[in-house]
Amino acid sequence: MALITFLLICINGIAQEIAVMVKNDLDFDRKEVVAVKRKHLAKLLRSHSQNDIRIQKANSHEYLPLQWIDNDGDGKVDELLFVAEVRANETEAYKLSVDSKTSSSGIMYGTYSRFIPERSDDLAWENDKVAFRVYGPKGQQEALKGIPGSTLSSGVDIWLKRVSHPVIEAWYAGHKASPGYYHTDRGEGYDPYHVGASRGTGGSGIWIKDSLQVSENFIAHRIIATGQLRTVFELDYAPWGEFGVRETKRITLDVGSNFSKFEVTVRSDKKLPNYAVGITMHRNEGKVGMDKKKSWFRHWEKIDDAYIGEGIVTDPETIMSAFAYVSKTADQSNLLVLLKPNSKIVYYAGFAWQKSGQVDDVSEWDAMLQRQAQIIAHPLEVKI
């Protein structure tokens, strides 16, 4: 979370604008979502509606997209989001002001998440770069009954998209009319990724006695926010495994990012040995890479006629160990990262598809993972 300090400008005792400086102390350009807490805007909001708040670069007359977000679901907004774009080792000035006549600039892309009852009960989410989905209780019931097309898994599926506009609604609508629609690439991308009982990209479990204990499908969900800049939702899981693990996952995806942020609240009846996060290695034909010191882990594989890189990034202080577990049993080969079993666990999971134009080879994917690790360790600093 960025450190935020403000300069408040008042006219006749009424707050009119706030000057904000955003500093990037890394050696590459960054374009990321910044969150400003409502309490820092209290004086501005005392005299003006939140709907009239605008954000712009200090040297520009164009208003940037913004999003208000209610993080705790109490009906009151907690933060104002905007995208800060700052060059390497530089500081950029922004200005929050009041304008009831001019709208903020729109953007073609954004973020989105939705519960999907029309395809069993998936929950899918996306931004302009990537798309994901997980599976719900009805899908589990159907799978146990042997109904074709249903899924019993707590793994994370990924959808390969190569367009910036949303695809979830169109692909599910196509699937409803013609089952399996989204398994064919019609120019926007498709879903060739197999999850099954594996961890997919970012699924979790407990590693003990050379095997992985995992939960079943989520049992409840809550959409916290969805909009131009950020989508947030929560998933609850029924108690599972010999440790009686109970968990809630809060998942966040920002516009422009290839990585979903997982914040997991974990409770258990017994002391946990670890908390494992994984990436499926499918048929063990891909390349595994690890940098434990810099805290990123990757898999690079060919699916159909193009390559895809999947990755996990986390705080190095939380890592216990990591290894590639190879199994002859289908869906049990996973790259596993064992994290310290704290009550709150945070990690990032994401991917890049060669056909999206974001990466050409494994070295570029490694560089993207390295940048993500640096971004986590050095959040944008926002001050006067």
Coordinates of N, CA and C in Angstrom, one line a residue, residues 241-329:
G241 N -9.7 -31.2 4.8 CA -8.4 -31.8 5.2 C -8.4 -32.2 6.6
E242 N -7.3 -32.9 7.0 CA -7.2 -33.4 8.3 C -7.0 -32.3 9.4
F243 N -6.6 -31.1 8.9 CA -6.4 -29.9 9.8 C -7.7 -29.1 10.0
G244 N -8.8 -29.5 9.3 CA -10.0 -28.7 9.4 C -9.8 -27.3 9.0
V245 N -9.2 -27.1 7.9 CA -8.9 -25.7 7.4 C -10.1 -25.0 6.9
R246 N -10.3 -23.8 7.4 CA -11.4 -22.9 7.0 C -10.7 -21.7 6.4
E247 N -11.1 -21.3 5.2 CA -10.5 -20.2 4.5 C -11.4 -19.3 3.8
T248 N -11.1 -18.0 3.7 CA -11.8 -17.0 2.9 C -10.7 -16.4 2.0
K249 N -10.9 -16.3 0.7 CA -10.0 -15.7 -0.2 C -10.6 -14.4 -0.7
R250 N -9.9 -13.3 -0.5 CA -10.2 -12.1 -1.1 C -9.3 -11.9 -2.3
I251 N -9.9 -11.8 -3.5 CA -9.1 -11.7 -4.8 C -9.3 -10.3 -5.4
T252 N -8.2 -9.7 -5.8 CA -8.2 -8.4 -6.3 C -7.5 -8.4 -7.7
L253 N -8.1 -7.7 -8.7 CA -7.4 -7.6 -10.0 C -7.5 -6.1 -10.4
D254 N -6.4 -5.5 -10.7 CA -6.3 -4.1 -11.1 C -6.2 -4.1 -12.6
V255 N -6.7 -3.0 -13.2 CA -6.5 -2.8 -14.6 C -5.0 -2.7 -15.0
G256 N -4.6 -3.3 -16.1 CA -3.3 -3.2 -16.5 C -2.3 -4.2 -15.9
S257 N -2.8 -5.0 -15.0 CA -1.9 -6.0 -14.3 C -2.2 -7.4 -14.8
N258 N -1.2 -8.2 -14.9 CA -1.3 -9.6 -15.3 C -1.5 -10.5 -14.1
F259 N -1.5 -9.9 -12.9 CA -1.5 -10.7 -11.6 C -2.7 -10.4 -10.7
S260 N -3.4 -11.5 -10.3 CA -4.5 -11.4 -9.3 C -3.8 -11.4 -8.0
K261 N -4.3 -10.6 -7.1 CA -3.8 -10.6 -5.7 C -4.7 -11.5 -4.8
F262 N -4.1 -12.4 -4.1 CA -4.9 -13.3 -3.2 C -4.5 -13.0 -1.8
E263 N -5.5 -12.6 -1.0 CA -5.4 -12.3 0.4 C -6.3 -13.4 1.1
V264 N -5.6 -14.3 1.8 CA -6.3 -15.5 2.3 C -6.3 -15.4 3.8
T265 N -7.5 -15.5 4.4 CA -7.7 -15.6 5.8 C -7.8 -17.1 6.2
V266 N -6.9 -17.6 7.0 CA -6.9 -19.1 7.2 C -7.1 -19.3 8.7
R267 N -8.0 -20.3 9.0 CA -8.3 -20.7 10.4 C -8.3 -22.3 10.3
S268 N -7.8 -22.9 11.4 CA -7.7 -24.3 11.4 C -7.9 -24.9 12.9
D269 N -8.3 -26.2 13.0 CA -8.4 -26.8 14.3 C -7.1 -27.2 14.9
K270 N -6.1 -27.4 14.0 CA -4.7 -27.8 14.4 C -3.7 -26.8 13.8
K271 N -2.5 -26.9 14.4 CA -1.4 -26.1 13.8 C -1.1 -26.6 12.4
L272 N -1.0 -25.6 11.5 CA -0.7 -26.0 10.1 C 0.8 -26.1 9.8
P273 N 1.2 -27.1 9.0 CA 2.6 -27.2 8.7 C 3.1 -26.2 7.7
N274 N 2.1 -25.7 6.8 CA 2.5 -24.8 5.7 C 1.2 -24.4 5.0
Y275 N 1.3 -23.5 4.1 CA 0.2 -23.2 3.2 C 0.8 -23.2 1.8
A276 N 0.4 -24.1 0.9 CA 1.0 -24.4 -0.4 C 0.2 -23.7 -1.5
V277 N 0.9 -23.0 -2.4 CA 0.3 -22.4 -3.5 C 0.9 -23.0 -4.8
G278 N 0.1 -23.3 -5.8 CA 0.7 -24.1 -6.9 C 0.3 -23.6 -8.3
I279 N 1.1 -24.2 -9.2 CA 0.8 -24.1 -10.7 C 0.9 -25.4 -11.3
T280 N -0.2 -25.8 -12.0 CA -0.1 -27.1 -12.7 C 1.0 -27.2 -13.7
M281 N 1.6 -28.4 -13.7 CA 2.7 -28.6 -14.7 C 2.1 -29.5 -15.8
H282 N 0.8 -29.8 -15.8 CA 0.2 -30.6 -16.8 C 0.9 -31.9 -17.1
R283 N 1.5 -32.1 -18.3 CA 2.2 -33.4 -18.6 C 3.7 -33.3 -18.4
N284 N 4.1 -32.3 -17.6 CA 5.5 -32.2 -17.2 C 6.4 -31.9 -18.4
E285 N 5.9 -31.2 -19.4 CA 6.6 -30.9 -20.6 C 7.1 -29.4 -20.7
G286 N 6.8 -28.6 -19.7 CA 7.1 -27.2 -19.6 C 8.4 -27.0 -18.9
K287 N 8.8 -25.7 -18.8 CA 10.0 -25.3 -18.1 C 9.7 -24.7 -16.8
V288 N 10.3 -25.1 -15.7 CA 10.1 -24.5 -14.4 C 11.3 -23.6 -14.0
G289 N 11.0 -22.5 -13.5 CA 12.0 -21.6 -13.0 C 11.7 -21.0 -11.6
M290 N 12.7 -20.8 -10.8 CA 12.5 -20.3 -9.4 C 13.6 -19.3 -9.1
D291 N 13.2 -18.3 -8.4 CA 14.1 -17.4 -7.8 C 13.6 -17.1 -6.4
K292 N 14.0 -17.9 -5.4 CA 13.5 -17.8 -4.1 C 13.9 -16.5 -3.4
K293 N 15.1 -16.0 -3.7 CA 15.6 -14.8 -3.1 C 14.7 -13.6 -3.6
K294 N 14.4 -13.6 -4.9 CA 13.6 -12.5 -5.4 C 12.1 -12.8 -5.4
S295 N 11.8 -14.0 -4.9 CA 10.4 -14.5 -4.6 C 9.5 -14.6 -5.7
W296 N 10.0 -15.1 -6.9 CA 9.1 -15.4 -8.0 C 9.3 -16.9 -8.5
F297 N 8.2 -17.5 -9.0 CA 8.3 -18.9 -9.4 C 7.5 -19.0 -10.7
R298 N 8.0 -19.7 -11.7 CA 7.3 -19.7 -13.0 C 7.3 -21.1 -13.7
H299 N 6.3 -21.2 -14.5 CA 6.2 -22.3 -15.4 C 6.0 -21.8 -16.8
W300 N 6.6 -22.3 -17.8 CA 6.5 -21.9 -19.2 C 6.2 -23.1 -20.0
E301 N 5.1 -23.1 -20.7 CA 4.7 -24.3 -21.5 C 4.0 -23.9 -22.8
K302 N 4.0 -24.9 -23.7 CA 3.3 -24.7 -25.0 C 2.0 -25.3 -24.9
I303 N 0.9 -24.6 -25.2 CA -0.4 -25.1 -25.3 C -0.9 -24.8 -26.8
D304 N -1.3 -25.8 -27.5 CA -1.6 -25.7 -28.9 C -0.4 -25.2 -29.6
D305 N -0.5 -24.0 -30.3 CA 0.5 -23.5 -31.1 C 1.3 -22.3 -30.6
A306 N 1.1 -22.0 -29.3 CA 1.7 -20.9 -28.7 C 2.1 -21.2 -27.2
Y307 N 3.0 -20.4 -26.7 CA 3.5 -20.6 -25.3 C 2.8 -19.7 -24.3
I308 N 2.7 -20.1 -23.1 CA 2.1 -19.4 -22.0 C 3.0 -19.5 -20.8
G309 N 3.2 -18.4 -20.1 CA 3.9 -18.4 -18.8 C 3.0 -18.1 -17.7
E310 N 3.1 -19.0 -16.7 CA 2.3 -18.8 -15.4 C 3.2 -18.5 -14.3
G311 N 2.8 -17.8 -13.3 CA 3.7 -17.4 -12.2 C 3.1 -17.1 -10.9
I312 N 3.9 -17.2 -9.9 CA 3.5 -16.9 -8.5 C 4.6 -15.9 -8.0
V313 N 4.1 -14.8 -7.3 CA 5.0 -13.9 -6.7 C 4.5 -13.6 -5.3
T314 N 5.5 -13.5 -4.4 CA 5.1 -13.3 -3.0 C 6.2 -12.6 -2.2
D315 N 5.9 -12.3 -1.0 CA 7.0 -11.7 -0.1 C 8.0 -12.8 0.3
P316 N 9.3 -12.5 0.0 CA 10.3 -13.6 0.3 C 10.3 -14.0 1.8
E317 N 9.8 -13.1 2.7 CA 9.8 -13.4 4.1 C 8.8 -14.5 4.5
T318 N 7.9 -14.7 3.6 CA 6.8 -15.7 3.9 C 7.1 -17.1 3.3
I319 N 8.2 -17.2 2.5 CA 8.5 -18.5 1.8 C 9.2 -19.5 2.7
M320 N 8.7 -20.7 2.8 CA 9.4 -21.8 3.5 C 10.3 -22.6 2.5
S321 N 9.7 -23.0 1.4 CA 10.4 -23.8 0.4 C 9.6 -23.8 -0.9
A322 N 10.2 -24.3 -2.0 CA 9.5 -24.4 -3.3 C 10.1 -25.6 -4.0
F323 N 9.3 -26.3 -4.8 CA 9.8 -27.4 -5.6 C 8.8 -27.8 -6.6
A324 N 9.3 -28.5 -7.6 CA 8.4 -29.1 -8.7 C 8.1 -30.5 -8.3
Y325 N 6.8 -30.8 -8.1 CA 6.4 -32.2 -7.7 C 5.9 -32.9 -8.9
V326 N 6.6 -33.9 -9.4 CA 6.2 -34.7 -10.6 C 5.5 -36.0 -10.1
S327 N 4.3 -36.2 -10.7 CA 3.6 -37.3 -10.4 C 3.1 -38.0 -11.7
K328 N 2.9 -39.4 -11.6 CA 2.4 -40.1 -12.7 C 0.8 -40.0 -12.7
T329 N 0.3 -39.5 -11.6 CA -1.2 -39.4 -11.5 C -1.6 -38.1 -12.2

